[in-house]
Each structure stands twice: as C-alpha cells, then as structure tokens.
Short mmCIF file of C-alpha atoms and ligand atoms in Angstrom, two decimals:
data_model
loop_
_atom_site.label_atom_id
_atom_site.label_comp_id
_atom_site.label_asym_id
_atom_site.label_seq_id
_atom_site.Cartn_x
_atom_site.Cartn_y
_atom_site.Cartn_z
CA MET A 1 -16.71 -34.26 -7.84
CA LYS A 2 -13.26 -35.46 -8.93
CA LYS A 3 -14.35 -37.20 -12.14
CA GLU A 4 -16.33 -34.14 -13.23
CA PHE A 5 -13.50 -31.77 -12.31
CA PHE A 6 -11.20 -33.57 -14.73
CA LYS A 7 -13.91 -33.93 -17.35
CA TYR A 8 -15.42 -30.44 -17.43
CA GLN A 9 -12.86 -28.02 -15.99
CA ALA A 10 -9.91 -26.85 -18.05
CA GLN A 11 -6.75 -27.97 -16.31
CA THR A 12 -3.68 -25.84 -15.61
CA SER A 13 -1.25 -28.65 -14.89
CA PRO A 14 -1.02 -32.41 -15.39
CA HIS A 15 -1.14 -33.03 -11.64
CA PRO A 16 -3.43 -30.66 -9.73
CA LEU A 17 -3.79 -31.27 -6.00
CA ALA A 18 -7.51 -31.96 -6.62
CA LEU A 19 -8.61 -31.62 -2.99
CA GLU A 20 -12.39 -31.80 -2.85
CA ILE A 21 -13.48 -28.81 -0.80
CA SER A 22 -16.49 -28.90 1.47
CA HIS A 23 -16.12 -25.60 3.34
CA ALA A 24 -13.57 -23.31 4.95
CA ASN A 25 -13.54 -21.35 8.17
CA GLY A 26 -10.94 -19.26 9.99
CA ASN A 27 -7.50 -20.69 9.24
CA TYR A 28 -8.84 -24.10 8.21
CA VAL A 29 -10.10 -25.64 4.98
CA TYR A 30 -12.27 -28.78 5.13
CA ALA A 31 -12.49 -31.53 2.53
CA THR A 32 -15.62 -33.47 1.58
CA ASN A 33 -14.16 -36.58 3.27
CA GLY A 34 -14.26 -34.71 6.58
CA LYS A 35 -10.51 -34.03 6.70
CA GLU A 36 -9.37 -30.73 8.24
CA TYR A 37 -6.44 -28.76 6.79
CA LEU A 38 -4.56 -26.00 8.58
CA ASP A 39 -4.02 -23.34 5.92
CA PHE A 40 -0.41 -22.17 5.48
CA ILE A 41 -1.00 -20.78 1.96
CA ALA A 42 -4.13 -18.59 2.24
CA GLY A 43 -5.27 -19.27 -1.32
CA VAL A 44 -1.79 -18.15 -2.45
CA SER A 45 -1.66 -14.98 -0.31
CA ALA A 46 -5.26 -13.99 -1.03
CA ASN A 47 -7.17 -14.88 2.15
CA THR A 48 -5.73 -12.11 4.31
CA LEU A 49 -8.16 -12.67 7.19
CA GLY A 50 -8.60 -16.40 6.71
CA HIS A 51 -11.81 -17.93 5.47
CA ASN A 52 -15.37 -16.74 5.92
CA HIS A 53 -14.39 -13.82 8.11
CA PRO A 54 -17.70 -12.65 9.62
CA LYS A 55 -17.10 -8.96 8.81
CA ILE A 56 -16.25 -9.69 5.17
CA SER A 57 -19.20 -12.06 4.78
CA GLN A 58 -21.53 -9.48 6.33
CA ALA A 59 -20.25 -6.68 4.07
CA ILE A 60 -20.85 -8.89 1.03
CA LYS A 61 -24.36 -9.81 2.15
CA ASP A 62 -25.27 -6.20 2.95
CA GLN A 63 -24.09 -5.01 -0.45
CA VAL A 64 -25.81 -7.84 -2.36
CA ASP A 65 -29.06 -6.73 -0.74
CA LYS A 66 -28.53 -3.10 -1.88
CA TYR A 67 -27.27 -3.50 -5.46
CA THR A 68 -24.78 -5.52 -7.46
CA HIS A 69 -23.58 -4.37 -10.89
CA VAL A 70 -25.23 -1.17 -12.05
CA MET A 71 -22.82 0.36 -14.57
CA VAL A 72 -19.36 0.06 -16.13
CA TYR A 73 -16.42 1.33 -14.06
CA GLY A 74 -16.05 5.07 -13.78
CA GLU A 75 -19.54 6.35 -14.67
CA PHE A 76 -21.82 6.07 -11.63
CA ILE A 77 -20.86 7.09 -8.11
CA GLN A 78 -21.04 4.06 -5.81
CA GLN A 79 -20.41 4.15 -2.06
CA PRO A 80 -18.34 0.91 -1.80
CA GLN A 81 -15.92 2.18 -4.47
CA ILE A 82 -15.63 5.56 -2.76
CA ASP A 83 -15.02 3.94 0.64
CA LEU A 84 -12.34 1.62 -0.70
CA THR A 85 -10.44 4.09 -2.86
CA LYS A 86 -10.51 6.72 -0.09
CA LEU A 87 -9.27 4.25 2.52
CA LEU A 88 -6.43 3.17 0.25
CA ALA A 89 -5.45 6.76 -0.56
CA GLU A 90 -5.58 7.80 3.10
CA ASN A 91 -3.22 4.99 4.03
CA LEU A 92 -0.69 5.47 1.26
CA PRO A 93 2.10 8.04 1.13
CA LYS A 94 1.53 10.97 -1.22
CA PRO A 95 1.35 11.24 -4.16
CA LEU A 96 -0.23 7.75 -4.37
CA GLU A 97 -3.78 8.99 -4.09
CA THR A 98 -5.78 7.95 -7.13
CA VAL A 99 -7.00 4.37 -7.47
CA TYR A 100 -8.20 2.46 -10.51
CA LEU A 101 -10.05 -0.74 -9.48
CA THR A 102 -9.80 -3.85 -11.65
CA ASN A 103 -11.00 -7.46 -11.52
CA SER A 104 -7.64 -9.14 -11.02
CA GLY A 105 -3.94 -8.62 -10.49
CA THR A 106 -2.97 -9.27 -14.07
CA GLU A 107 -5.47 -6.67 -15.24
CA ALA A 108 -4.00 -4.13 -12.83
CA THR A 109 -0.57 -4.86 -14.33
CA GLU A 110 -2.02 -4.22 -17.79
CA GLY A 111 -3.42 -0.89 -16.63
CA ALA A 112 -0.14 0.15 -15.01
CA ILE A 113 1.92 -0.65 -18.12
CA LYS A 114 -0.52 1.25 -20.33
CA LEU A 115 -0.44 4.17 -17.91
CA ALA A 116 3.37 4.36 -18.02
CA LYS A 117 3.33 4.29 -21.83
CA ARG A 118 0.57 6.85 -22.12
CA TYR A 119 2.07 9.25 -19.55
CA THR A 120 5.63 9.19 -20.88
CA HIS A 121 4.76 8.83 -24.60
CA ARG A 122 7.43 6.10 -24.69
CA SER A 123 7.06 2.39 -25.29
CA GLU A 124 9.94 0.53 -23.66
CA ILE A 125 9.17 -1.35 -20.47
CA ILE A 126 11.92 -2.78 -18.30
CA ALA A 127 11.17 -5.78 -16.10
CA ALA A 128 13.12 -8.29 -14.04
CA LYS A 129 14.25 -11.78 -14.88
CA ASN A 130 12.09 -14.31 -13.05
CA GLY A 131 9.56 -11.61 -12.20
CA TYR A 132 5.86 -12.51 -12.19
CA HIS A 133 3.10 -9.98 -12.88
CA GLY A 134 0.19 -11.99 -14.25
CA ASN A 135 -0.81 -14.13 -17.19
CA THR A 136 -2.62 -12.05 -19.81
CA GLN A 137 -0.45 -11.24 -22.81
CA GLY A 138 0.70 -7.80 -21.66
CA ALA A 139 1.45 -8.97 -18.12
CA MET A 140 3.10 -12.13 -19.41
CA SER A 141 5.34 -10.00 -21.63
CA VAL A 142 6.91 -8.49 -18.49
CA CYS A 143 7.28 -11.85 -16.75
CA GLY A 144 10.92 -12.83 -16.92
CA ALA A 145 10.62 -16.59 -17.27
CA GLU A 146 11.22 -17.51 -20.89
CA GLN A 147 10.36 -21.17 -20.28
CA GLN A 148 6.76 -19.98 -19.73
CA ASN A 149 6.68 -17.26 -22.37
CA SER A 150 8.28 -18.86 -25.42
CA ALA A 151 5.24 -20.91 -26.47
CA PHE A 152 3.15 -17.73 -26.62
CA ARG A 153 5.48 -15.42 -28.58
CA PRO A 154 5.21 -12.92 -30.11
CA LEU A 155 4.10 -11.09 -26.98
CA ILE A 156 4.21 -7.28 -26.73
CA PRO A 157 7.40 -5.75 -28.15
CA GLY A 158 9.76 -3.31 -26.44
CA ILE A 159 10.38 -5.25 -23.22
CA ARG A 160 13.93 -5.45 -21.79
CA PHE A 161 14.93 -7.52 -18.80
CA ILE A 162 17.30 -6.68 -15.99
CA GLU A 163 18.48 -8.72 -13.04
CA PHE A 164 16.70 -7.94 -9.77
CA ASN A 165 19.13 -6.49 -7.18
CA ASN A 166 21.82 -5.95 -9.83
CA VAL A 167 22.88 -2.32 -9.48
CA ILE A 168 24.87 -2.24 -12.72
CA ASP A 169 21.79 -3.31 -14.69
CA ILE A 170 20.03 -0.13 -13.52
CA GLY A 171 22.08 1.58 -16.23
CA LYS A 172 19.78 -0.06 -18.81
CA ILE A 173 17.01 2.33 -17.76
CA THR A 174 17.27 5.23 -20.23
CA ILE A 175 15.32 8.12 -21.76
CA ALA A 176 13.69 5.50 -24.01
CA THR A 177 12.13 3.79 -20.98
CA ALA A 178 8.44 4.37 -20.21
CA GLY A 179 8.34 2.28 -17.06
CA VAL A 180 10.19 -0.19 -14.93
CA ILE A 181 8.04 -2.90 -13.36
CA LEU A 182 9.35 -4.91 -10.43
CA GLU A 183 7.84 -6.91 -7.62
CA THR A 184 8.76 -5.29 -4.32
CA ILE A 185 9.73 -8.76 -3.11
CA GLN A 186 10.19 -11.20 -5.98
CA GLY A 187 7.59 -13.93 -5.42
CA GLY A 188 7.79 -16.71 -8.01
CA ALA A 189 11.58 -16.34 -8.10
CA GLY A 190 11.83 -17.49 -4.48
CA PHE A 191 10.72 -14.65 -2.17
CA ILE A 192 13.76 -12.51 -2.82
CA GLU A 193 13.94 -9.21 -0.93
CA PRO A 194 15.52 -6.10 -2.45
CA THR A 195 18.97 -5.45 -0.99
CA HIS A 196 21.30 -2.45 -0.62
CA ASN A 197 18.62 0.17 -1.18
CA TYR A 198 18.05 -1.34 -4.63
CA LEU A 199 14.49 -0.07 -5.14
CA LYS A 200 15.47 3.49 -4.18
CA LYS A 201 18.32 3.37 -6.68
CA VAL A 202 15.92 2.23 -9.41
CA LYS A 203 13.49 5.01 -8.48
CA ASP A 204 16.26 7.62 -8.60
CA LYS A 205 17.29 6.40 -12.05
CA CYS A 206 13.66 6.52 -13.21
CA ASP A 207 13.39 10.11 -11.96
CA GLU A 208 16.62 11.03 -13.74
CA VAL A 209 15.41 9.75 -17.14
CA GLY A 210 11.69 10.51 -16.79
CA ALA A 211 10.52 6.90 -16.53
CA LEU A 212 7.91 5.60 -14.06
CA LEU A 213 8.65 2.98 -11.42
CA ILE A 214 5.81 0.47 -11.06
CA LEU A 215 6.02 -1.73 -7.97
CA ASP A 216 3.92 -4.88 -8.01
CA GLU A 217 2.49 -5.24 -4.50
CA ILE A 218 0.06 -7.98 -5.42
CA GLN A 219 1.70 -10.42 -3.05
CA SER A 220 3.80 -8.23 -0.74
CA GLY A 221 0.95 -5.80 -0.08
CA ILE A 222 -2.03 -5.68 2.27
CA GLY A 223 -0.19 -6.13 5.52
CA ARG A 224 1.68 -9.33 4.72
CA THR A 225 5.18 -7.89 5.24
CA GLY A 226 4.66 -5.82 8.38
CA LYS A 227 3.46 -2.65 6.64
CA LEU A 228 0.28 -2.08 4.64
CA PHE A 229 2.41 -2.17 1.48
CA GLY A 230 5.77 -3.88 1.13
CA PHE A 231 7.56 -0.88 -0.41
CA GLU A 232 7.14 0.98 2.89
CA ASN A 233 9.89 -1.32 4.25
CA TYR A 234 12.42 -0.21 1.64
CA ASN A 235 12.80 3.57 1.69
CA VAL A 236 11.06 4.20 -1.64
CA ILE A 237 7.79 5.58 -2.97
CA PRO A 238 7.12 4.32 -6.50
CA HIS A 239 5.20 6.26 -9.16
CA ILE A 240 2.61 3.50 -9.54
CA ILE A 241 1.69 0.50 -7.41
CA VAL A 242 -0.22 -2.55 -8.47
CA ALA A 243 -2.30 -4.40 -5.86
CA GLY A 244 -4.56 -7.45 -5.83
CA LYS A 245 -4.83 -10.83 -4.13
CA GLY A 246 -5.12 -10.06 -0.37
CA LEU A 247 -6.90 -6.77 -1.01
CA GLY A 248 -10.16 -8.63 -1.68
CA GLY A 249 -9.97 -10.77 1.47
CA GLY A 250 -10.87 -13.79 -0.68
CA MET A 251 -12.79 -11.99 -3.43
CA PRO A 252 -11.37 -11.21 -6.91
CA ILE A 253 -9.85 -7.76 -7.20
CA GLY A 254 -6.94 -5.71 -8.50
CA ALA A 255 -5.98 -2.06 -8.41
CA PHE A 256 -3.36 0.24 -9.84
CA ILE A 257 -2.66 3.38 -7.92
CA SER A 258 -0.74 6.52 -8.83
CA SER A 259 -0.78 10.29 -8.46
CA HIS A 260 -3.80 12.26 -9.60
CA GLU A 261 -1.67 13.89 -12.29
CA ILE A 262 -0.35 10.65 -13.77
CA MET A 263 -3.67 8.79 -13.54
CA SER A 264 -5.57 11.66 -15.19
CA CYS A 265 -4.03 10.96 -18.57
CA LEU A 266 -6.18 7.84 -19.00
CA LYS A 267 -9.33 9.94 -19.28
CA GLN A 268 -8.41 11.88 -22.41
CA GLN A 269 -6.52 11.71 -25.71
CA PRO A 270 -7.97 9.21 -26.14
CA LYS A 271 -10.83 9.34 -23.70
CA LEU A 272 -11.64 5.88 -22.31
CA GLY A 273 -7.90 5.07 -22.26
CA HIS A 274 -8.53 2.11 -19.97
CA ILE A 275 -11.98 0.67 -19.41
CA THR A 276 -13.61 -2.28 -17.66
CA THR A 277 -17.17 -3.44 -17.13
CA PHE A 278 -16.84 -5.08 -13.74
CA GLY A 279 -13.70 -3.47 -12.24
CA GLY A 280 -14.67 -1.96 -8.88
CA HIS A 281 -17.73 -4.22 -8.60
CA PRO A 282 -19.65 -2.96 -5.56
CA VAL A 283 -19.85 -6.34 -3.81
CA ILE A 284 -16.11 -6.94 -4.26
CA ALA A 285 -15.31 -3.36 -3.22
CA ALA A 286 -17.40 -3.83 -0.07
CA ALA A 287 -15.48 -7.02 0.76
CA ALA A 288 -12.13 -5.28 0.17
CA ASN A 289 -13.19 -2.33 2.29
CA ALA A 290 -14.18 -4.64 5.16
CA THR A 291 -10.84 -6.46 4.83
CA LEU A 292 -8.82 -3.24 4.95
CA LEU A 293 -10.82 -1.79 7.85
CA GLU A 294 -10.31 -4.93 9.91
CA LEU A 295 -6.58 -4.93 9.14
CA LEU A 296 -6.11 -1.25 9.92
CA ASN A 297 -8.10 -1.45 13.16
CA SER A 298 -6.19 -4.44 14.53
CA ASN A 299 -2.58 -5.40 15.29
CA LEU A 300 -2.53 -8.00 12.54
CA ILE A 301 -0.08 -6.06 10.35
CA GLU A 302 2.57 -5.47 13.06
CA ASP A 303 2.06 -9.00 14.37
CA THR A 304 3.26 -10.49 11.08
CA LEU A 305 6.83 -9.65 12.13
CA GLN A 306 6.58 -11.55 15.45
CA LYS A 307 4.95 -14.43 13.62
CA GLU A 308 7.82 -14.39 11.12
CA GLU A 309 10.29 -14.57 14.01
CA LEU A 310 8.47 -17.54 15.50
CA ILE A 311 8.38 -19.39 12.16
CA ARG A 312 12.10 -18.73 11.63
CA LYS A 313 12.82 -20.04 15.14
CA LEU A 314 10.77 -23.20 14.64
CA LEU A 315 11.86 -24.06 11.10
CA VAL A 316 15.45 -24.98 11.83
CA HIS A 317 16.41 -28.31 10.28
CA PRO A 318 19.42 -29.83 8.50
CA LEU A 319 17.40 -30.07 5.26
CA ILE A 320 16.36 -26.39 5.34
CA THR A 321 19.11 -24.24 3.86
CA GLU A 322 17.40 -20.86 4.28
CA ILE A 323 14.14 -19.10 5.13
CA ARG A 324 13.49 -16.29 2.66
CA GLY A 325 11.02 -13.43 2.62
CA LYS A 326 9.47 -11.08 5.14
CA GLY A 327 6.55 -11.17 7.57
CA LEU A 328 4.10 -13.84 6.50
CA MET A 329 5.48 -14.00 2.96
CA LEU A 330 8.04 -16.70 3.68
CA ALA A 331 9.61 -19.61 1.85
CA ALA A 332 11.58 -22.45 3.35
CA ILE A 333 14.33 -23.37 0.91
CA VAL A 334 15.44 -27.00 0.97
CA GLU A 335 18.30 -28.76 -0.78
CA THR A 336 16.46 -30.17 -3.80
CA ASP A 337 13.21 -29.77 -5.74
CA GLU A 338 12.42 -33.36 -4.86
CA ILE A 339 12.62 -32.70 -1.12
CA ALA A 340 10.43 -29.60 -1.47
CA SER A 341 7.75 -31.58 -3.30
CA LYS A 342 7.91 -34.40 -0.76
CA VAL A 343 7.48 -31.97 2.14
CA ILE A 344 4.56 -30.22 0.46
CA LEU A 345 2.72 -33.41 -0.49
CA ASN A 346 3.39 -35.24 2.78
CA CYS A 347 2.30 -32.22 4.84
CA ILE A 348 -0.91 -31.92 2.86
CA ASP A 349 -1.48 -35.60 3.51
CA LYS A 350 -1.10 -34.94 7.23
CA GLY A 351 -3.46 -31.95 7.23
CA LEU A 352 -1.28 -28.90 6.54
CA LEU A 353 -1.70 -26.90 3.33
CA LEU A 354 1.62 -25.90 1.75
CA PHE A 355 2.40 -25.07 -1.87
CA TRP A 356 5.19 -24.47 -4.39
CA LEU A 357 6.55 -21.19 -5.80
CA LEU A 358 6.38 -20.65 -9.55
CA PHE A 359 10.03 -20.61 -10.59
CA GLU A 360 11.99 -21.83 -7.55
CA GLY A 361 11.56 -25.57 -7.18
CA LYS A 362 13.46 -25.75 -3.90
CA ALA A 363 10.99 -23.45 -2.14
CA ILE A 364 8.13 -24.35 0.17
CA ARG A 365 5.57 -21.55 0.35
CA ILE A 366 4.54 -20.38 3.82
CA THR A 367 1.98 -17.61 3.40
CA PRO A 368 -0.75 -18.25 5.98
CA PRO A 369 -3.65 -15.90 6.63
CA LEU A 370 -2.55 -12.94 8.77
CA THR A 371 -5.02 -14.24 11.37
CA ILE A 372 -2.91 -17.36 11.98
CA SER A 373 -2.38 -17.82 15.74
CA GLU A 374 0.86 -18.67 17.55
CA GLU A 375 -0.62 -22.02 18.47
CA GLU A 376 -1.40 -22.75 14.83
CA ILE A 377 2.11 -21.69 13.81
CA PHE A 378 3.54 -24.19 16.34
CA LYS A 379 1.22 -26.88 15.03
CA GLY A 380 2.09 -26.28 11.36
CA CYS A 381 5.83 -25.84 11.84
CA ASN A 382 6.10 -28.91 14.08
CA LEU A 383 4.42 -30.93 11.36
CA ILE A 384 6.87 -29.62 8.74
CA ILE A 385 9.80 -30.63 10.99
CA GLU A 386 8.24 -34.05 11.58
CA VAL A 387 7.93 -34.61 7.82
CA LEU A 388 11.50 -33.36 7.24
CA ASN A 389 12.75 -35.80 9.91
CA ASP A 390 11.01 -38.67 8.10
CA ILE A 391 12.66 -37.59 4.82
CA LEU A 392 16.06 -37.29 6.52
CA ALA A 393 15.69 -40.80 7.97
CA GLU A 394 15.04 -42.16 4.46
CA TYR A 395 18.22 -40.64 2.98
C1 LIG B 401 3.31 -10.53 -7.85
C2 LIG B 401 2.10 -10.92 -8.63
N1 LIG B 401 1.69 -10.13 -9.63
C3 LIG B 401 0.60 -10.42 -10.37
C4 LIG B 401 -0.15 -11.54 -10.12
C5 LIG B 401 -1.37 -11.84 -10.94
O1 LIG B 401 -2.54 -11.67 -10.21
P1 LIG B 401 -3.88 -12.42 -10.67
O2 LIG B 401 -3.61 -13.89 -10.56
O3 LIG B 401 -4.93 -11.92 -9.73
O4 LIG B 401 -4.14 -12.02 -12.06
C6 LIG B 401 0.24 -12.40 -9.08
C7 LIG B 401 -0.50 -13.64 -8.82
O5 LIG B 401 0.04 -14.63 -8.41
C8 LIG B 401 1.39 -12.08 -8.32
O6 LIG B 401 1.82 -12.87 -7.32
#
C-alpha cells in the first residue's frame, strides 16, 4: 500500500509514520507485516475503549441495518441522536443541557464561536497562545501558534490572545468580548493543566463583562482525566463546552453544548444560524451512545487516576524531566526534541505506539485507550525506560 499512499493520498507532513495497518483489536494495532503494536496513543485520544469494542461495533451494525442518513441535522427526530444528547445532558452539570452534534471537533469549535458571537452580539474572541481548537479557518483563527497560522492569513478578524494561566491577562477580557475559548488542559502546548483556580477566574471575569466562556474538552473530555469532562476537576462550569475525539469511540464526531437559552439563538434571526448535513449522523450517534454507556456503567473513568499514578511511578528516568497532564492524558517531557523523537521512533520500532504533541517538541504523548490494563501499562512503560536507557548509554 505504501507506494499508493504516497501517490494518491494528500500528505500532511514530509515524514508520516506510514505504518501499514492490517487490523486493530482491544489495545493493539496490527500491521500488514504481522507486527503487533501496543497502543499508547489511542488514535490521538479518540479510541476511548480501544479498538473494535464489541458494544460499539454492535451498535454500529444495528443502526446500519435500521437506517443511515435520512435528513439534514435538526429536522427529523432520530432515536440515536435523542439517546446521545439526553445521555450527555443528564451527565453534565446544569445549565449545560442542550447539545448540537457535528461531524468533527473543529466544526464544533466553529459552532461554539458563532454561538458566542450571535448570543452576545459582539465579535471579539479571546483565545490562548499555543492553544489548539481545530484546523478550519475559524478554528485556526483561535489557535495561538503563529508559525502555523501565518501562511493562511488573513484569518477571521477580532481575535486577541492571552497567556494560559496568566491571571493578569484576564484583564484583557472586556465588554467588547463575545467569548473566551480555552482548552481545559492545553494539549498541543504540552498538556498544561490550569493552575490557581485559573479557569474559575476567567469564568468570573466573563460573567462580569457578559462574555461566554467556551471550554474545549475535545481531548480532556470523555473520561480521560478522571471525570466525564475535564472541567469538572477545576471548580468551574463554562457557558459552552466543545467535545469530540473520544466521544465517538473511534467514529468521527463533535458536539458543542450550552444552556437551552443560549443555544436557542441559533434557530432564529436568522433561522438556520448553524446548519450541517451529516452532523448527528445516526450511525455515529449510535457508536457515541454505546461508548458513553460503557464508560458510565464501568469504573474506567475513576480508574484513569490509578493508571496515571502507575505511569508516573514507572516513568522515572534521568532523561525525563517531568510528567505533565492528568489521568490518561499524559506527556513525558524529556530534555530535547531530539530525544523525544528518538524515544517515539525507537518505541514504535519495538512495538509500542507513541506520538508527538503539536507545539511542544520535548513531549512524548501517552494517551492510551481508557481500557489499557495495568499489565499493558507495565509493558509499555518498561519499554520506554529500556529505550531511554539505550539513548542514555549513547550520550
Ligand atoms: C483540543 C482540541 N480541539 C480541537 C481539535 C480538532 O478536532 P478535529 O481534529 O476532530 O477537528 C482537536 C484535535 O486534535 C483538539 O485536540
């Protein structure tokens, strides 16, 4: 397949990993050459329950047999959409009770930004430096990495950037601000947690000036950080959340969620304020519903914290300067970008899938499926230490 992959598929980087996939099951991915890979990345935090989870597969098959696409989002009443939106609303704090389903995370970001502008009748959006919210033009406009954005300017106007965790910068949120969009835990920047009640302080400022706080839960959500949504760890309830990735259990989905009052403004003046053909697709909604049900009816969410503890205990090495993140959204930070790349590539060579973070070259991503077992954590972490020892011996 490799020759055809490079010939026919648009490439996103000069050096893709280009693993030829045969199949995947549980916490393992298998290559066409028969090699087995323990998965410590979960499709970049998307495969919440690992690969080919029987309940997700069954839900997909059952729904395919009933109906697939029947109508654009928001017109017909479809059971999988009802089940999913109700389950989300029932497991979120009030007033986060109304769900708009989209096809991807970036599209959910788009919807959330539009919603903040429409609700407040303002246009300024404040976002964080090194934040990541998606790659369409609106979402890219609120990504705070100019090295990525500059080639695509002009993007949407009226965006101001603040520093994540910088309390003084909160003063830049004013009565001109429609919304503030932040990741609950900054992902691409290096898995940086909010400190000193930062998110609550931002929310309070938003309330004071009439702006909306949008928290991007696309990576920190769906059980990965010990709660269903990451913000539940940080003493804050935002006005809007954006979800995606792990919500689909391996299928493409996004959602933005707010109060009934705020969300209602998208239906009038103008009507059809945000529309999508395939958002809320019944097969995808059925998969997401099965994923959520399995998560909520198991100990997998609480267990992420014990698994985090185990990983932190095992990943102690002179070349590791820090482990960042929470639950199973972790990054091992090493001394140089070069060491991080060596660890990632050598581990993949030895049968462990690891990956980079977008903007922090010294980070090694550790975001396994929530179904990862203790035994598999030992196996993966021991391999990382073995590879680090080899690198240390070379220096
Ligand atoms: C925090 C965050 N927001 C938004 C996105 C974009 O989601 P998608 O790739 O589904 O468009 C991602 C994807 O990596 C993400 O991690």
